[in-house]
Amino acid sequence: YEETTLFKGYPAPRPWYPFTGNVYQEILPAAGAGYPYSIKALFLHKGTPALSVPGAQAQIDILTDLDKVPLFFADDIVIGETSMYADYLFPDLSIWERWGTPHPTPDVQTRTSKVRQPMVAPIPETVTVFGEEMPISMEAVMLAIAERLNLPGYGKDGFGPGQDFTRPEDYYLKMVANLAAGDKPGETVPDADAQEMELFQKARAHLPSSVYSVERWKKAVGEKWWKKVVYVLNRGGRYEDFDKAYKGKYMGHAFSGLLNFFVEPVAQARQSTTGEYFSGLPRFEPVRDASGKVVSDEEFPFQLITFKEIFGGQSRTISNYWSQLFLTPENSVLMNSKDAERLGLEEGDQVRLVSRTNPRGVWQLRNGQERPVIGKVLPMEGVRPGVVIVSWHYGHWAYGASDMVIDGKVVKGDPRRGTGLCPNVVMRIDDHLQNVCLTDPIGGSSSFYDTRVKVIKV
């Protein structure tokens, strides 16, 4: 903040985050506030802030304000809780149909680089971009924009003489070649042998020509790297041998650098909205808003926390109701048995969650509809008294859960996709900023665990 032309002393209108990037929950609120700048268009892919962000009502309110977000277009595999508001909505490919290099989780103790690649024929129709037929997708939309604007680095010789960039695999296969090469000399993978090459082609024989062509894929990386790329693709990525995970009883990749309990760069920085220096040492602090004021909602007796079911995950996984129909068709409001008894609640009773941020306990969808934050109570001994828990990935209102009108035809929703409740809309908004959830000023994390609520029998 201090090094920008926007510096005008303290406090800054909104927080700056010098130690982190991609502060997801702040994108729309910052645009809504016009700080550090307003936006003219929003492009959304693989995200749903209208559902997934704590205090999500503010995200919906900004998204539906045409003065703050004049143009909104998205790529999505469904009409989702956020993409439903888009002015232009393009189809996208699911994880089984597309390319990607998803990162591994930190608990993997060996060097790992995963490669996502097309496994099944895509559902979306094909389009023609740069004279090439391909499934419509986020990448196809981006390439089409590049073609329309005649952007450099795309089209014929986009990667250099003889290296066109006209298709998604022109980009992704070069990433796979990088993985095949390794980080240092001598780390290059071997060539796939004749048996592997045959296996590779047979395993992809079912894919349409709009997705797979051995000649086209080979051209994207060249003769020198092609068999090495096949070696990596056949394995779904590149993985270090498991015996490298540990050296005896010690970790094979032990942390060998200096471990700083005092972090000097943090101690030398100021929080932009208060002007106070951060602590360079770990310390316990109460929950605060962006102005430094302590957040205390003691008149709301329950601490709300959340988690993800083992069979769930992100926003999208609940829609696989075939696997969940016989597991947990809907989530519940989990609470301690003594708390339930004190409130006169029994298993299966309907309750509404309300908070200071959302005293009515409703999602206001800004399309003439509301969705209450109501669920069934499940008393148990495994919850600390004074705490209520609601799992994530339930409570959809879009994503195939509701009827949609497309080209004048009603596409019926499936109510099984909309069971249960999503608690995010009652989660605490920052009183100082008014349009974003409480946020860690150093790490930039959204607060999913600092909201207090009332549990009201319906």
Short mmCIF file of C-alpha atoms in Angstrom, two decimals, residues 2-446:
data_model
loop_
_atom_site.label_atom_id
_atom_site.label_comp_id
_atom_site.label_asym_id
_atom_site.label_seq_id
_atom_site.Cartn_x
_atom_site.Cartn_y
_atom_site.Cartn_z
CA GLU A 2 2.72 2.45 1.01
CA GLU A 3 4.55 1.97 -2.30
CA THR A 4 1.57 2.74 -4.55
CA THR A 5 0.17 5.97 -5.96
CA LEU A 6 -2.97 5.27 -3.91
CA PHE A 7 -1.17 5.81 -0.62
CA LYS A 8 -2.80 8.66 1.28
CA GLY A 9 -1.90 7.74 4.82
CA TYR A 10 -3.80 5.54 7.24
CA PRO A 11 -6.35 4.09 7.34
CA ALA A 12 -6.67 2.80 3.79
CA PRO A 13 -10.27 2.44 2.58
CA ARG A 14 -9.85 -1.35 2.34
CA PRO A 15 -7.21 -3.87 3.41
CA TRP A 16 -4.13 -4.57 1.35
CA TYR A 17 -2.56 -8.04 1.62
CA PRO A 18 1.23 -7.85 1.14
CA PHE A 19 1.84 -11.47 2.18
CA THR A 20 -0.70 -13.34 0.11
CA GLY A 21 -2.48 -13.33 -3.25
CA ASN A 22 -5.80 -14.51 -4.66
CA VAL A 23 -7.94 -13.20 -1.81
CA TYR A 24 -11.01 -14.78 -3.37
CA GLN A 25 -13.65 -13.31 -1.07
CA GLU A 26 -12.41 -9.75 -1.67
CA ILE A 27 -12.68 -9.67 -5.48
CA LEU A 28 -16.36 -8.69 -5.79
CA PRO A 29 -16.47 -6.52 -2.63
CA ALA A 30 -13.43 -4.54 -3.78
CA ALA A 31 -15.02 -4.06 -7.20
CA GLY A 32 -18.26 -3.03 -5.51
CA ALA A 33 -16.42 -0.44 -3.43
CA GLY A 34 -14.44 0.74 -6.46
CA TYR A 35 -11.19 0.32 -4.53
CA PRO A 36 -8.47 0.04 -5.61
CA TYR A 37 -10.50 0.28 -8.83
CA SER A 38 -13.90 -0.54 -10.22
CA ILE A 39 -14.47 -3.09 -12.99
CA LYS A 40 -16.33 -3.06 -16.28
CA ALA A 41 -16.57 -6.82 -16.80
CA LEU A 42 -16.29 -9.98 -14.75
CA PHE A 43 -15.21 -13.37 -16.07
CA LEU A 44 -15.92 -16.41 -13.89
CA HIS A 45 -14.55 -19.92 -14.23
CA LYS A 46 -14.46 -22.75 -11.66
CA GLY A 47 -15.81 -20.59 -8.88
CA THR A 48 -19.07 -19.75 -7.13
CA PRO A 49 -18.64 -16.87 -4.64
CA ALA A 50 -22.42 -16.40 -4.38
CA LEU A 51 -22.56 -19.74 -2.59
CA SER A 52 -19.14 -20.55 -1.22
CA VAL A 53 -17.97 -17.34 0.49
CA PRO A 54 -18.90 -16.60 4.13
CA GLY A 55 -21.36 -13.72 4.37
CA ALA A 56 -22.33 -14.56 0.79
CA GLN A 57 -25.31 -12.19 0.66
CA ALA A 58 -22.90 -9.32 0.02
CA GLN A 59 -21.45 -11.22 -2.94
CA ILE A 60 -24.92 -11.68 -4.46
CA ASP A 61 -25.86 -8.04 -3.84
CA ILE A 62 -22.77 -6.76 -5.67
CA LEU A 63 -23.05 -9.31 -8.46
CA THR A 64 -26.62 -8.21 -9.22
CA ASP A 65 -25.84 -4.47 -9.07
CA LEU A 66 -25.35 -3.44 -12.71
CA ASP A 67 -23.61 -0.23 -11.70
CA LYS A 68 -20.92 -2.26 -9.94
CA VAL A 69 -20.72 -5.25 -12.31
CA PRO A 70 -21.99 -3.99 -15.68
CA LEU A 71 -21.07 -7.13 -17.64
CA PHE A 72 -20.73 -10.68 -16.34
CA PHE A 73 -19.90 -13.74 -18.38
CA ALA A 74 -18.96 -17.21 -17.21
CA ASP A 75 -17.99 -20.72 -18.23
CA ASP A 76 -19.66 -23.47 -16.23
CA ILE A 77 -20.63 -27.13 -16.54
CA VAL A 78 -24.04 -26.27 -15.07
CA ILE A 79 -26.15 -23.21 -14.33
CA GLY A 80 -24.64 -22.68 -10.90
CA GLU A 81 -25.49 -20.46 -7.94
CA THR A 82 -23.19 -17.74 -9.30
CA SER A 83 -23.16 -18.37 -13.04
CA MET A 84 -26.98 -18.14 -13.03
CA TYR A 85 -26.52 -14.37 -12.83
CA ALA A 86 -24.25 -14.18 -15.90
CA ASP A 87 -25.21 -12.10 -18.93
CA TYR A 88 -23.48 -14.68 -21.12
CA LEU A 89 -23.01 -18.26 -19.96
CA PHE A 90 -20.83 -20.61 -22.00
CA PRO A 91 -20.67 -24.38 -21.48
CA ASP A 92 -17.50 -25.85 -20.02
CA LEU A 93 -15.92 -29.26 -19.67
CA SER A 94 -16.05 -31.38 -16.52
CA ILE A 95 -12.94 -32.78 -14.88
CA TRP A 96 -13.27 -36.02 -16.86
CA GLU A 97 -13.35 -34.16 -20.18
CA ARG A 98 -10.65 -31.53 -19.79
CA TRP A 99 -6.97 -30.82 -19.36
CA GLY A 100 -5.37 -29.55 -16.18
CA THR A 101 -2.41 -29.79 -13.82
CA PRO A 102 -4.01 -29.80 -10.35
CA HIS A 103 -1.62 -29.40 -7.46
CA PRO A 104 -1.21 -32.15 -4.84
CA THR A 105 -2.16 -31.60 -1.22
CA PRO A 106 0.68 -30.81 1.22
CA ASP A 107 0.38 -34.18 3.00
CA VAL A 108 1.89 -36.03 0.01
CA GLN A 109 5.45 -36.80 1.08
CA THR A 110 6.91 -37.41 -2.38
CA ARG A 111 7.46 -35.09 -5.30
CA THR A 112 4.23 -35.20 -7.30
CA SER A 113 2.85 -33.52 -10.40
CA LYS A 114 -0.61 -34.65 -11.49
CA VAL A 115 -1.94 -34.32 -15.03
CA ARG A 116 -5.65 -34.19 -15.76
CA GLN A 117 -6.48 -35.23 -19.32
CA PRO A 118 -9.58 -36.04 -21.40
CA MET A 119 -11.00 -39.47 -20.52
CA VAL A 120 -14.47 -39.36 -22.06
CA ALA A 121 -16.12 -37.74 -25.06
CA PRO A 122 -17.32 -34.25 -24.08
CA ILE A 123 -20.99 -33.47 -23.62
CA PRO A 124 -20.90 -29.87 -24.98
CA GLU A 125 -21.18 -29.32 -28.70
CA THR A 126 -18.16 -28.43 -30.80
CA VAL A 127 -17.19 -25.02 -32.17
CA THR A 128 -14.65 -23.86 -34.71
CA VAL A 129 -11.84 -21.57 -33.54
CA PHE A 130 -8.75 -20.75 -35.62
CA GLY A 131 -10.19 -23.18 -38.18
CA GLU A 132 -10.04 -26.03 -35.63
CA GLU A 133 -12.99 -28.04 -34.35
CA MET A 134 -13.00 -28.36 -30.54
CA PRO A 135 -15.48 -28.79 -27.70
CA ILE A 136 -16.82 -25.50 -26.37
CA SER A 137 -15.04 -24.74 -23.10
CA MET A 138 -13.28 -22.02 -21.16
CA GLU A 139 -10.19 -22.53 -23.32
CA ALA A 140 -12.24 -22.39 -26.54
CA VAL A 141 -13.83 -19.11 -25.41
CA MET A 142 -10.41 -17.62 -24.61
CA LEU A 143 -8.96 -18.75 -27.92
CA ALA A 144 -11.99 -17.33 -29.75
CA ILE A 145 -11.48 -13.96 -28.05
CA ALA A 146 -7.80 -14.06 -29.02
CA GLU A 147 -8.74 -14.87 -32.62
CA ARG A 148 -11.35 -12.09 -32.79
CA LEU A 149 -8.92 -9.51 -31.36
CA ASN A 150 -5.95 -10.82 -33.35
CA LEU A 151 -3.90 -11.02 -30.15
CA PRO A 152 -0.17 -11.82 -30.40
CA GLY A 153 0.99 -15.17 -29.07
CA TYR A 154 -2.02 -17.02 -30.47
CA GLY A 155 -2.91 -18.68 -33.75
CA LYS A 156 -0.32 -19.68 -36.32
CA ASP A 157 3.21 -19.63 -34.87
CA GLY A 158 1.75 -18.53 -31.53
CA PHE A 159 4.54 -20.29 -29.60
CA GLY A 160 7.16 -19.48 -32.23
CA PRO A 161 7.90 -20.49 -35.82
CA GLY A 162 6.20 -23.79 -36.61
CA GLN A 163 4.54 -23.96 -33.19
CA ASP A 164 0.89 -22.97 -33.51
CA PHE A 165 -1.39 -22.10 -30.62
CA THR A 166 -4.81 -22.87 -31.99
CA ARG A 167 -6.05 -25.59 -29.62
CA PRO A 168 -6.06 -26.22 -25.84
CA GLU A 169 -3.68 -29.19 -26.13
CA ASP A 170 -1.10 -26.96 -27.86
CA TYR A 171 -0.72 -25.36 -24.43
CA TYR A 172 -1.30 -28.25 -22.04
CA LEU A 173 0.92 -30.79 -23.77
CA LYS A 174 3.84 -28.38 -23.51
CA MET A 175 3.23 -28.29 -19.76
CA VAL A 176 3.39 -32.10 -19.75
CA ALA A 177 6.66 -31.90 -21.68
CA ASN A 178 8.02 -29.63 -18.95
CA LEU A 179 7.12 -32.25 -16.36
CA ALA A 180 8.79 -34.93 -18.49
CA ALA A 181 11.96 -32.83 -18.63
CA GLY A 182 12.26 -32.53 -14.85
CA ASP A 183 13.68 -29.70 -12.78
CA LYS A 184 17.38 -30.40 -13.34
CA PRO A 185 19.60 -32.07 -15.96
CA GLY A 186 19.44 -35.84 -15.67
CA GLU A 187 15.83 -35.89 -14.44
CA THR A 188 14.19 -36.46 -17.81
CA VAL A 189 11.79 -39.42 -17.96
CA PRO A 190 12.51 -42.29 -20.37
CA ASP A 191 10.74 -42.72 -23.68
CA ALA A 192 7.59 -44.80 -23.72
CA ASP A 193 8.37 -48.15 -25.32
CA ALA A 194 6.38 -49.77 -28.14
CA GLN A 195 4.01 -51.52 -25.74
CA GLU A 196 3.27 -48.26 -23.94
CA MET A 197 2.71 -46.41 -27.20
CA GLU A 198 0.18 -49.04 -28.24
CA LEU A 199 -1.56 -48.85 -24.86
CA PHE A 200 -1.68 -45.05 -25.12
CA GLN A 201 -3.45 -45.10 -28.48
CA LYS A 202 -5.89 -47.88 -27.58
CA ALA A 203 -6.88 -46.10 -24.37
CA ARG A 204 -7.87 -43.01 -26.37
CA ALA A 205 -9.41 -44.65 -29.43
CA HIS A 206 -12.92 -43.83 -28.15
CA LEU A 207 -12.27 -40.06 -28.07
CA PRO A 208 -13.64 -37.98 -30.99
CA SER A 209 -11.31 -36.24 -33.39
CA SER A 210 -12.32 -32.90 -31.91
CA VAL A 211 -10.44 -34.01 -28.77
CA TYR A 212 -7.77 -36.53 -29.75
CA SER A 213 -5.53 -36.91 -32.75
CA VAL A 214 -2.18 -38.62 -32.29
CA GLU A 215 -0.66 -36.59 -35.13
CA ARG A 216 -1.96 -33.32 -33.69
CA TRP A 217 -0.83 -34.09 -30.15
CA LYS A 218 2.57 -35.17 -31.36
CA LYS A 219 2.99 -31.97 -33.35
CA ALA A 220 2.26 -29.91 -30.21
CA VAL A 221 5.45 -31.14 -28.51
CA GLY A 222 7.61 -32.35 -31.37
CA GLU A 223 9.31 -35.66 -32.16
CA LYS A 224 11.98 -35.29 -29.46
CA TRP A 225 9.53 -35.06 -26.57
CA TRP A 226 6.54 -37.05 -27.83
CA LYS A 227 7.40 -40.47 -26.33
CA LYS A 228 8.39 -38.85 -23.05
CA VAL A 229 5.07 -37.02 -22.95
CA VAL A 230 3.27 -40.32 -23.55
CA TYR A 231 5.26 -41.83 -20.65
CA VAL A 232 3.88 -39.13 -18.33
CA LEU A 233 0.32 -39.19 -19.70
CA ASN A 234 0.09 -42.97 -19.32
CA ARG A 235 0.79 -42.51 -15.60
CA GLY A 236 -1.52 -39.57 -15.09
CA GLY A 237 1.40 -37.40 -14.06
CA ARG A 238 4.88 -37.71 -12.66
CA TYR A 239 5.45 -39.31 -9.27
CA GLU A 240 8.58 -39.86 -7.24
CA ASP A 241 9.15 -43.41 -6.00
CA PHE A 242 7.36 -44.00 -2.71
CA ASP A 243 10.54 -45.24 -1.00
CA LYS A 244 11.82 -41.66 -1.22
CA ALA A 245 9.09 -40.50 1.18
CA TYR A 246 11.06 -41.50 4.29
CA LYS A 247 14.66 -42.12 5.31
CA GLY A 248 14.22 -44.64 8.07
CA LYS A 249 11.93 -43.02 10.61
CA TYR A 250 12.58 -39.52 9.24
CA MET A 251 10.94 -37.72 6.36
CA GLY A 252 12.68 -38.05 3.04
CA HIS A 253 12.15 -34.36 2.24
CA ALA A 254 12.79 -32.86 5.65
CA PHE A 255 12.60 -29.10 6.05
CA SER A 256 16.25 -28.10 6.06
CA GLY A 257 16.11 -24.32 5.98
CA LEU A 258 15.96 -21.78 8.77
CA LEU A 259 12.69 -21.91 10.73
CA ASN A 260 11.80 -18.37 11.78
CA PHE A 261 9.60 -17.94 14.82
CA PHE A 262 10.11 -14.19 14.39
CA VAL A 263 9.24 -13.20 10.79
CA GLU A 264 10.94 -9.91 10.12
CA PRO A 265 9.14 -8.90 6.87
CA VAL A 266 5.79 -9.26 8.65
CA ALA A 267 7.01 -7.25 11.66
CA GLN A 268 8.15 -4.45 9.35
CA ALA A 269 4.76 -4.15 7.64
CA ARG A 270 1.67 -2.25 8.71
CA GLN A 271 -1.95 -3.25 8.50
CA SER A 272 -3.27 -0.80 5.93
CA THR A 273 -6.63 -0.18 7.62
CA THR A 274 -5.16 0.61 11.06
CA GLY A 275 -1.61 1.78 10.43
CA GLU A 276 -0.38 -0.53 13.17
CA TYR A 277 2.55 -2.86 12.68
CA PHE A 278 1.87 -6.56 12.44
CA SER A 279 3.45 -8.80 15.02
CA GLY A 280 6.46 -10.71 13.80
CA LEU A 281 5.73 -13.37 16.41
CA PRO A 282 2.80 -15.78 16.62
CA ARG A 283 0.32 -14.57 19.20
CA PHE A 284 -3.28 -15.14 20.16
CA GLU A 285 -5.64 -12.29 19.37
CA PRO A 286 -9.42 -11.98 19.62
CA VAL A 287 -11.44 -11.83 16.41
CA ARG A 288 -11.25 -8.31 14.96
CA ASP A 289 -12.73 -6.46 12.01
CA ALA A 290 -10.59 -4.54 9.52
CA SER A 291 -10.49 -1.46 11.77
CA GLY A 292 -9.05 -3.48 14.63
CA LYS A 293 -12.28 -3.50 16.64
CA VAL A 294 -12.94 -6.71 18.58
CA VAL A 295 -15.93 -8.67 17.26
CA SER A 296 -18.13 -9.97 20.07
CA ASP A 297 -21.66 -11.26 19.58
CA GLU A 298 -22.18 -12.84 22.99
CA GLU A 299 -25.96 -12.39 22.83
CA PHE A 300 -25.89 -15.11 20.15
CA PRO A 301 -25.27 -18.21 22.26
CA PHE A 302 -23.83 -20.70 19.76
CA GLN A 303 -20.51 -20.77 17.92
CA LEU A 304 -21.09 -21.88 14.31
CA ILE A 305 -18.50 -24.05 12.62
CA THR A 306 -18.53 -26.13 9.45
CA PHE A 307 -16.78 -29.08 7.81
CA LYS A 308 -16.85 -31.23 4.67
CA GLU A 309 -18.32 -34.72 4.67
CA ILE A 310 -15.83 -37.41 3.65
CA PHE A 311 -17.95 -38.22 0.58
CA GLY A 312 -18.27 -34.54 -0.32
CA GLY A 313 -15.74 -31.88 -1.08
CA GLN A 314 -16.25 -28.65 -2.94
CA SER A 315 -19.45 -26.98 -4.09
CA ARG A 316 -20.07 -29.44 -6.91
CA THR A 317 -19.84 -32.88 -5.28
CA ILE A 318 -23.26 -32.95 -3.62
CA SER A 319 -24.81 -33.09 -7.07
CA ASN A 320 -23.61 -36.67 -7.38
CA TYR A 321 -26.72 -37.78 -5.54
CA TRP A 322 -26.45 -41.32 -6.89
CA SER A 323 -23.66 -41.97 -4.40
CA GLN A 324 -25.23 -39.93 -1.61
CA LEU A 325 -28.87 -40.96 -1.88
CA PHE A 326 -28.23 -43.85 0.49
CA LEU A 327 -25.56 -42.11 2.57
CA THR A 328 -26.76 -38.71 3.75
CA PRO A 329 -29.45 -37.27 1.45
CA GLU A 330 -29.39 -34.01 3.42
CA ASN A 331 -27.18 -32.45 6.05
CA SER A 332 -28.27 -31.49 9.56
CA VAL A 333 -27.63 -28.94 12.28
CA LEU A 334 -25.42 -30.89 14.66
CA MET A 335 -25.51 -29.86 18.32
CA ASN A 336 -24.79 -31.25 21.75
CA SER A 337 -27.57 -33.34 23.26
CA LYS A 338 -27.73 -31.16 26.40
CA ASP A 339 -28.14 -28.01 24.31
CA ALA A 340 -30.91 -29.65 22.31
CA GLU A 341 -32.66 -30.76 25.50
CA ARG A 342 -32.37 -27.28 27.01
CA LEU A 343 -33.97 -25.76 23.89
CA GLY A 344 -36.70 -28.43 23.77
CA LEU A 345 -35.40 -29.83 20.50
CA GLU A 346 -35.55 -33.42 19.35
CA GLU A 347 -33.88 -35.17 16.44
CA GLY A 348 -35.52 -34.13 13.17
CA ASP A 349 -36.96 -30.85 14.47
CA GLN A 350 -36.58 -27.97 12.02
CA VAL A 351 -34.50 -24.99 13.18
CA ARG A 352 -33.42 -21.70 11.63
CA LEU A 353 -29.96 -20.19 12.10
CA VAL A 354 -29.76 -16.40 12.53
CA SER A 355 -26.83 -14.09 13.26
CA ARG A 356 -26.03 -10.42 13.64
CA THR A 357 -25.13 -10.34 9.96
CA ASN A 358 -28.34 -12.09 8.91
CA PRO A 359 -31.04 -11.69 11.58
CA ARG A 360 -33.70 -13.27 9.36
CA GLY A 361 -31.61 -16.28 8.41
CA VAL A 362 -32.34 -16.20 4.66
CA TRP A 363 -30.57 -16.12 1.32
CA GLN A 364 -32.01 -13.23 -0.73
CA LEU A 365 -31.40 -14.37 -4.29
CA ARG A 366 -32.37 -11.00 -5.86
CA ASN A 367 -34.58 -12.77 -8.38
CA GLY A 368 -37.76 -12.54 -6.33
CA GLN A 369 -36.90 -15.65 -4.33
CA GLU A 370 -35.56 -16.31 -0.85
CA ARG A 371 -34.11 -19.47 0.64
CA PRO A 372 -34.21 -19.90 4.44
CA VAL A 373 -31.25 -21.27 6.40
CA ILE A 374 -33.32 -24.06 7.92
CA GLY A 375 -32.31 -27.62 8.67
CA LYS A 376 -33.05 -30.62 10.85
CA VAL A 377 -31.48 -30.95 14.28
CA LEU A 378 -29.26 -33.92 15.01
CA PRO A 379 -28.34 -34.04 18.73
CA MET A 380 -25.17 -35.94 19.62
CA GLU A 381 -22.52 -36.25 22.29
CA GLY A 382 -19.66 -35.58 19.90
CA VAL A 383 -20.27 -31.83 19.69
CA ARG A 384 -18.96 -29.45 22.34
CA PRO A 385 -21.75 -27.65 24.24
CA GLY A 386 -22.33 -24.17 22.87
CA VAL A 387 -21.30 -25.16 19.34
CA VAL A 388 -23.44 -25.96 16.30
CA ILE A 389 -22.01 -27.57 13.19
CA VAL A 390 -23.36 -27.57 9.63
CA SER A 391 -21.51 -29.48 6.92
CA TRP A 392 -20.70 -27.90 3.60
CA HIS A 393 -21.81 -28.68 -0.01
CA TYR A 394 -25.58 -28.93 0.62
CA GLY A 395 -28.36 -26.36 0.21
CA HIS A 396 -28.16 -25.67 -3.52
CA TRP A 397 -30.82 -23.55 -5.20
CA ALA A 398 -29.30 -23.78 -8.69
CA TYR A 399 -26.93 -26.49 -9.98
CA GLY A 400 -29.88 -28.45 -11.33
CA ALA A 401 -31.95 -28.11 -8.15
CA SER A 402 -34.52 -25.66 -9.54
CA ASP A 403 -36.48 -25.23 -12.77
CA MET A 404 -34.75 -23.10 -15.39
CA VAL A 405 -36.12 -21.51 -18.55
CA ILE A 406 -33.71 -21.95 -21.46
CA ASP A 407 -34.65 -20.69 -24.92
CA GLY A 408 -38.27 -20.51 -23.79
CA LYS A 409 -38.34 -24.12 -22.54
CA VAL A 410 -38.64 -25.14 -18.90
CA VAL A 411 -35.88 -27.53 -17.83
CA LYS A 412 -37.14 -29.22 -14.69
CA GLY A 413 -34.94 -29.23 -11.62
CA ASP A 414 -34.30 -32.24 -9.42
CA PRO A 415 -35.13 -31.47 -5.76
CA ARG A 416 -32.59 -34.06 -4.59
CA ARG A 417 -29.88 -31.60 -5.59
CA GLY A 418 -31.28 -28.91 -3.30
CA THR A 419 -31.70 -30.74 0.00
CA GLY A 420 -30.25 -29.52 3.27
CA LEU A 421 -28.85 -26.09 4.08
CA CYS A 422 -25.78 -23.97 3.38
CA PRO A 423 -24.82 -21.81 6.40
CA ASN A 424 -22.51 -19.37 4.62
CA VAL A 425 -25.04 -16.56 4.31
CA VAL A 426 -25.36 -16.17 8.10
CA MET A 427 -21.60 -16.02 8.61
CA ARG A 428 -20.17 -12.80 9.97
CA ILE A 429 -19.63 -9.74 7.80
CA ASP A 430 -16.84 -7.31 8.70
CA ASP A 431 -18.62 -4.38 10.40
CA HIS A 432 -16.01 -1.90 9.19
CA LEU A 433 -16.07 -2.90 5.51
CA GLN A 434 -19.75 -3.89 5.44
CA ASN A 435 -19.57 -6.04 2.30
CA VAL A 436 -17.09 -8.85 2.95
CA CYS A 437 -16.60 -11.55 5.53
CA LEU A 438 -14.09 -11.36 8.36
CA THR A 439 -10.65 -12.02 6.89
CA ASP A 440 -7.22 -12.84 8.27
CA PRO A 441 -5.17 -9.67 7.56
CA ILE A 442 -1.90 -11.59 7.06
CA GLY A 443 -2.84 -14.89 5.42
CA GLY A 444 -5.99 -13.57 3.72
CA SER A 445 -8.17 -16.53 4.74
CA SER A 446 -11.95 -16.25 4.96
#
